[in-house]
Coordinates of C-alpha atoms and ligand atoms in Angstrom, one line a residue:
X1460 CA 0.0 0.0 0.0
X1461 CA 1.2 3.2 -1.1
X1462 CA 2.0 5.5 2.2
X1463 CA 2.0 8.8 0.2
X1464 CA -1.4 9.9 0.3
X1465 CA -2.4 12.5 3.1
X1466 CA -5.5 13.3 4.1
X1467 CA -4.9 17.4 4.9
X1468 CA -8.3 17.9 7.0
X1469 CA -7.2 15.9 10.0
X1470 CA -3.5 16.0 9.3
X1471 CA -1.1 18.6 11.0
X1472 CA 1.1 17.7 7.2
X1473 CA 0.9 21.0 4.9
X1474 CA 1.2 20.2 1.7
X1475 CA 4.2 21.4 -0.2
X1476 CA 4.3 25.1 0.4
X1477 CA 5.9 25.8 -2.8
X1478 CA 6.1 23.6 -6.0
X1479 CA 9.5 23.3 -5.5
X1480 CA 11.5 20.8 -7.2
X1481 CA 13.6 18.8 -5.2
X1482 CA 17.5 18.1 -5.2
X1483 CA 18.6 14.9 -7.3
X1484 CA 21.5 12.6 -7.0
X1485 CA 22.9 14.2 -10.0
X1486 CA 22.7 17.3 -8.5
X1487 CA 24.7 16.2 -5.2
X1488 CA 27.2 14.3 -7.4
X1489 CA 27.3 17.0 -9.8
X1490 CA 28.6 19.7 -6.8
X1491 CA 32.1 17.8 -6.8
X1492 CA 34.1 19.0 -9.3
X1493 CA 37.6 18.4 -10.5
X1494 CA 37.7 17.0 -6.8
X1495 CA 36.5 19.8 -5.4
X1496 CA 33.0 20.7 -3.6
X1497 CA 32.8 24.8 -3.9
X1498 CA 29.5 24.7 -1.4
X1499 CA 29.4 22.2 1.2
X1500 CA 26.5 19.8 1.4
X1501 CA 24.4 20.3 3.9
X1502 CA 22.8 17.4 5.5
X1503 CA 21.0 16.1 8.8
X1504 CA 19.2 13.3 9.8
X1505 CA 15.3 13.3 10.7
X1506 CA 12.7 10.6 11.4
X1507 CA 9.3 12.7 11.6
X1508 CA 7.3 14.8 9.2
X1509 CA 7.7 17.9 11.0
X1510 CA 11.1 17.8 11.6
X1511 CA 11.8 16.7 8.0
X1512 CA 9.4 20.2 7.6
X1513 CA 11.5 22.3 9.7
X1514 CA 15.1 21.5 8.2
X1515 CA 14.2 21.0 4.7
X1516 CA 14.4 24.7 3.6
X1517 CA 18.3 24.4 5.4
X1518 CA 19.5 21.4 3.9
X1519 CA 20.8 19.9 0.4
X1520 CA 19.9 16.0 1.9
X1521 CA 17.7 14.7 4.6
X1522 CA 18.8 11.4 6.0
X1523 CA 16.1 8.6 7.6
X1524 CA 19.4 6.9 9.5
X1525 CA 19.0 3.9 11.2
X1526 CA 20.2 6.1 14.1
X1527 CA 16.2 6.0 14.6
X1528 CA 17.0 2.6 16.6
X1529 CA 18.5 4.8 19.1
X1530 CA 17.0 8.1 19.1
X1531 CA 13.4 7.2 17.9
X1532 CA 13.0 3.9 19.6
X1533 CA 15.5 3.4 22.7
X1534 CA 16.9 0.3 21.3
X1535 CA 20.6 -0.3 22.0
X1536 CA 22.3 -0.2 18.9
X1537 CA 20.5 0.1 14.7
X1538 CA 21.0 -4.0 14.8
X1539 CA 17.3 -4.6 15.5
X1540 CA 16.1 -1.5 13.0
X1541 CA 13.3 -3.6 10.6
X1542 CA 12.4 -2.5 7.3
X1543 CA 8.9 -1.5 8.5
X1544 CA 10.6 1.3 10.5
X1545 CA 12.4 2.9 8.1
X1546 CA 9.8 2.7 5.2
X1547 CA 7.1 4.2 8.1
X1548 CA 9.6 7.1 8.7
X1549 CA 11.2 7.4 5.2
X1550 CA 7.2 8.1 4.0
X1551 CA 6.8 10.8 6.8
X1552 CA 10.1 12.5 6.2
X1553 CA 9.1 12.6 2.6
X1554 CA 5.5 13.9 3.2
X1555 CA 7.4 16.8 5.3
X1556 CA 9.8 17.7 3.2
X1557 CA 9.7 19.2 -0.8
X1558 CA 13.4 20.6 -1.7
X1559 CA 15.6 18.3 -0.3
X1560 CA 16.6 14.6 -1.9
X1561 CA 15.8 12.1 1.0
X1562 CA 17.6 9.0 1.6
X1563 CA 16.9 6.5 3.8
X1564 CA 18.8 4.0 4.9
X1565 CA 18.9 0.0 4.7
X1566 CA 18.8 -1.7 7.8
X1567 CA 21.3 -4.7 8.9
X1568 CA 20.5 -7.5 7.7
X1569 CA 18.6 -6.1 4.4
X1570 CA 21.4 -5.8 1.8
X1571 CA 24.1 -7.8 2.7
X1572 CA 23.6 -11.2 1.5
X1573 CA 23.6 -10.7 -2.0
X1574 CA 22.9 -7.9 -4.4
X1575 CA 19.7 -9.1 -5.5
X1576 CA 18.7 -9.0 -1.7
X1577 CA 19.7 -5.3 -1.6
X1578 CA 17.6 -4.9 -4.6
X1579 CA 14.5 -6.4 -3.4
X1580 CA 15.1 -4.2 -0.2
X1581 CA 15.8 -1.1 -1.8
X1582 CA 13.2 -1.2 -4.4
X1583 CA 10.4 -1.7 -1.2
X1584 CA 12.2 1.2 0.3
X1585 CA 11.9 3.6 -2.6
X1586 CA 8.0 2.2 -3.4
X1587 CA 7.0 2.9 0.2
X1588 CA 8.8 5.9 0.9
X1589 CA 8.9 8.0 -2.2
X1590 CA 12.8 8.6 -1.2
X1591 CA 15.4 9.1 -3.9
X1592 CA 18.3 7.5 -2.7
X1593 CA 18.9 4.7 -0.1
X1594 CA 22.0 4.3 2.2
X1595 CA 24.1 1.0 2.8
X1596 CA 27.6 0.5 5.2
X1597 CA 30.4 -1.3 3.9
X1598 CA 33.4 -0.9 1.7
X1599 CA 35.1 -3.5 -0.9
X1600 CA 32.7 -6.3 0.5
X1601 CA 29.5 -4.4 -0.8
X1602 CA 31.1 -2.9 -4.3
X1603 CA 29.1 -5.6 -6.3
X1604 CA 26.1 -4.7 -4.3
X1605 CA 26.4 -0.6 -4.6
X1606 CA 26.7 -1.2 -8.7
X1607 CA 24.1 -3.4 -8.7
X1608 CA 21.4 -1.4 -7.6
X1609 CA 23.4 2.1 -9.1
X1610 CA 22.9 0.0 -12.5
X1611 CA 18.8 -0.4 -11.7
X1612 CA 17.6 2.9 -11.3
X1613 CA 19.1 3.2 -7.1
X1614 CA 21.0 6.4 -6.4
X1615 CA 23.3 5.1 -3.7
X1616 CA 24.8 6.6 -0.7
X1617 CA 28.4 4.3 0.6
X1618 CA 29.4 4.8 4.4
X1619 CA 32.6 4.0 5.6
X1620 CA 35.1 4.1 8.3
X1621 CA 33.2 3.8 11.8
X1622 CA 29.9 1.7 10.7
X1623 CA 27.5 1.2 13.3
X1624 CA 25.5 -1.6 12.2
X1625 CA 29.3 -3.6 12.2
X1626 CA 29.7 -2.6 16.2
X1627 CA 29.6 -6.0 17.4
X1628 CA 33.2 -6.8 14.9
X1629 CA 34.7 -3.5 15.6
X1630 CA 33.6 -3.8 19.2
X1631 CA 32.4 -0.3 19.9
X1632 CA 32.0 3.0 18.5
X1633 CA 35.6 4.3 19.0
X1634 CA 37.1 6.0 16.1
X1635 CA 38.9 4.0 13.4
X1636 CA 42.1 4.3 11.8
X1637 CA 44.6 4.9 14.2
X1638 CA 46.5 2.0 12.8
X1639 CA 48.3 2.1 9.7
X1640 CA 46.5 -1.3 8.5
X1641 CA 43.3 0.2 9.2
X1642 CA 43.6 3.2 7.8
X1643 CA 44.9 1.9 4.1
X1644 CA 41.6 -0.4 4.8
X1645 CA 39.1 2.6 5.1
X1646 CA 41.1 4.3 2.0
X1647 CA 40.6 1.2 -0.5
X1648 CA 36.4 0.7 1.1
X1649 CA 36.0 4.2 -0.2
X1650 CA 37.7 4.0 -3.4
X1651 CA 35.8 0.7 -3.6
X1652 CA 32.5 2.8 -3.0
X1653 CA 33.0 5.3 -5.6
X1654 CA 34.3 2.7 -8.3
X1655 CA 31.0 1.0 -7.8
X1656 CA 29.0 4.3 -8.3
X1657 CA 27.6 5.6 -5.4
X1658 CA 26.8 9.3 -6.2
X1659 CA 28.4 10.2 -2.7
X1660 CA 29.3 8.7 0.4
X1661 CA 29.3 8.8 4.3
X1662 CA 32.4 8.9 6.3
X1663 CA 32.5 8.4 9.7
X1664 CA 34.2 8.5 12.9
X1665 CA 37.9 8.3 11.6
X1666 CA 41.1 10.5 11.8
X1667 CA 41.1 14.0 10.3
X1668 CA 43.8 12.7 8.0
X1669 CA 42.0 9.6 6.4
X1670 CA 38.9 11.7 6.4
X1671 CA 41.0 14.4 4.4
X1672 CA 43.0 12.2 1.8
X1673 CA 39.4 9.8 1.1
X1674 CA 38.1 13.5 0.0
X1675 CA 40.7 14.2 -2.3
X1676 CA 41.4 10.8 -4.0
X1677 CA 37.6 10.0 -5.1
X1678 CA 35.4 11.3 -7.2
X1679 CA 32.3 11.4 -5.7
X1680 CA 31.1 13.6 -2.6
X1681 CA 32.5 12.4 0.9
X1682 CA 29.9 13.7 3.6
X1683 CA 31.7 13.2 7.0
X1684 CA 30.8 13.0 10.2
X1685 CA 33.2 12.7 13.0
X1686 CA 35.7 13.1 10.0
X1687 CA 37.2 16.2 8.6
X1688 CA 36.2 19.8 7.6
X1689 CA 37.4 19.0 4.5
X1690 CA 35.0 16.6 3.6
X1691 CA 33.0 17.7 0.8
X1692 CA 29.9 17.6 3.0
X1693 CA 28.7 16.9 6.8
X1694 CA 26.1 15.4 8.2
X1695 CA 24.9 15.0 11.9
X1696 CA 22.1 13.0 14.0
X1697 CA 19.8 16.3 14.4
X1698 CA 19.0 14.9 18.1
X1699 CA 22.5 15.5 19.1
X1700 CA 23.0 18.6 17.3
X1701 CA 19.8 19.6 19.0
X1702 CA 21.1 18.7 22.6
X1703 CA 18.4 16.1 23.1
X1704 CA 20.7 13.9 25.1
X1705 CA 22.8 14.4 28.5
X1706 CA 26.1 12.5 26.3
X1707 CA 27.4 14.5 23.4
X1708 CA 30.0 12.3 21.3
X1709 CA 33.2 14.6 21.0
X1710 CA 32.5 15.0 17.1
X1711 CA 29.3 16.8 17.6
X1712 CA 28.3 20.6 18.3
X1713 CA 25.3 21.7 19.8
X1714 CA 23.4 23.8 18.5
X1715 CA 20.7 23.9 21.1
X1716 CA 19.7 22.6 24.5
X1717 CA 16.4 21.2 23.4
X1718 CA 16.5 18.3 26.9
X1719 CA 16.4 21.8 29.3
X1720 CA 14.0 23.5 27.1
X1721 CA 11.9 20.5 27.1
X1722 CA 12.2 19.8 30.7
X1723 CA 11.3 23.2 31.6
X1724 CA 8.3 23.5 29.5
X1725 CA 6.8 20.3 30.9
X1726 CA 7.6 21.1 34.5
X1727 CA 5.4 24.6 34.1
X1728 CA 2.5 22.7 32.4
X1729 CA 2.9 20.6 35.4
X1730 CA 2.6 23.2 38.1
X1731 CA -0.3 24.8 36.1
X1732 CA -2.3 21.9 36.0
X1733 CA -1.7 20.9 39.1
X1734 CA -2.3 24.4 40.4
X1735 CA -5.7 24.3 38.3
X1736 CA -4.1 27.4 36.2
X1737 CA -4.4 25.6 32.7
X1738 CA -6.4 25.5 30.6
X1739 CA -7.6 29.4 31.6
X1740 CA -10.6 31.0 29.4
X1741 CA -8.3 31.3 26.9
X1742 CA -8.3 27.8 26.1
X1743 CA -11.8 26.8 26.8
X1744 CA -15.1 26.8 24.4
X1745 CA -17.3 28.7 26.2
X1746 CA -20.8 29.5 24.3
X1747 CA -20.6 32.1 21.5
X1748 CA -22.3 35.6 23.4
Ligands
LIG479 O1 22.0 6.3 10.9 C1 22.5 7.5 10.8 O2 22.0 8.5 11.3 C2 23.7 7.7 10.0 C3 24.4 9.0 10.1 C4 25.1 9.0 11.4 C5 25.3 9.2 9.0 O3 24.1 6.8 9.3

């Protein structure tokens, strides 16, 4: 069943609020040139219509990440992410937004067994969703995969370095590369990436300097996070950048103290319902004099 269609007089959804037409994988490869990215890309992560609504105006790419494991649901790491979750929040993020390409990404366990499996996945992702693009992790072990779908009508998005849905072989979310080995590993995943066609790709949670020479050796777009300022893009999860959480990994900036501001605004609705303040005439329906 098609989740696109939105019934406006009992939805808080707008409708587009200008006809606008939205940015392409073209357009995102196309903004590297000559191995360099003139304008950053601008991109952030939501789950939710209205979020999708608010950053969309802001932002070149929104990202449905698996991060939604964490941040949407409280589970303990994106392993357990399903498929229905990301098509549920890939369709809302695409109802909320209008100029920027979404992408959602493929959760564990829905790609990497063959490249036919990351077609059937991908192709359910893009019918439910309406997204343009989808996400994958790995390097040289999902190339065949990446041109596969790149091949059928996919945009793809690579991620490399620090992958999140590999935490239980890396062992943690610590940032890779320090050793030599590793690094030259991370290097030939993202040449692997861009050989195989994906119009940009993700790097995360790595040295400045692997970050830095990954940006400058391939062709497409690198989009780091946790990487280098001089990726050719960055993206962040917009709950930390938002300072919904206590714990702020060193590779984010906040932007905003959302937890406080939340906190506070709930503890005064508190103390004015308790204190029989709210609702007050202004928020009753009292008959029409
Ligand atoms: O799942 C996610 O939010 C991501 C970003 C951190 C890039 O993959």
């Amino acid at each position: 069943m098609s989740t696109f269609t939105m019934d406006t007089s009992t939805s808080r959804a707008t409708p587009a609020p200008v006809p606008g037409k939205r940015v392409t994988a073209p357009l995102i490869r196309a903004r590297k040139v000559d191995g360099k990215t003139a304008q950053p890309i601008v991109m952030l992560t939501a789950y939710t219509m209205r979020m999708a609504q608010l950053l969309d105006p802001h932002c070149d790419m929104l990202l449905v990440g698996d991060s939604l494991g964490q941040v949407i649901y409280g589970l303990p790491s994106t392993i357990p992410v399903t498929m229905e979750m990301m098509c549920a929040h890939g369709a809302a993020v695409v109802r909320g937004s209008w100029h920027a390409l979404v992408a959602v990404d493929m959760p564990f366990g829905s790609y990497e067994a063959s490249p036919g499996q990351a077609f059937e996945s991908a192709s359910r992702i893009m019918k439910e969703t309406g997204c343009a693009a989808v996400k994958l992790e790995g390097g040289e072990a999902m190339a065949p995969a990446i041109e596969f779908l790149s091949q059928r009508g996919i945009p793809v998005i690579g991620h490399v370095g620090l992958t999140p849905q590999a935490v239980n072989v890396l062992g943690g979310y610590a940032a890779r590369g320090r050793e030599e080995r590793e690094a030259e590993k991370i290097v030939a995943d993202a040449r692997a990436v861009d050989a195989a066609g994906a119009f940009c790709m993700v790097v995360e949670g790595v040295m400045e300097e692997i970050a830095t020479l990954i940006a400058a050796q391939v062709s497409a777009p690198v989009i780091g996070i946790g990487a280098s300022a001089d990726c050719d893009g960055q993206v962040l999860v917009i709950d930390d950048m938002l300072g919904m959480f206590e714990r702020t990994p060193r590779f984010v900036k906040r932007y905003d103290d959302l937890a406080t501001r939340i906190g506070d605004a709930a503890r005064s609705y508190a103390e004015e319902v308790r204190a029989r303040r709210f609702p007050s005439a202004d928020q009753t329906y009292r008959p029409k004099s």
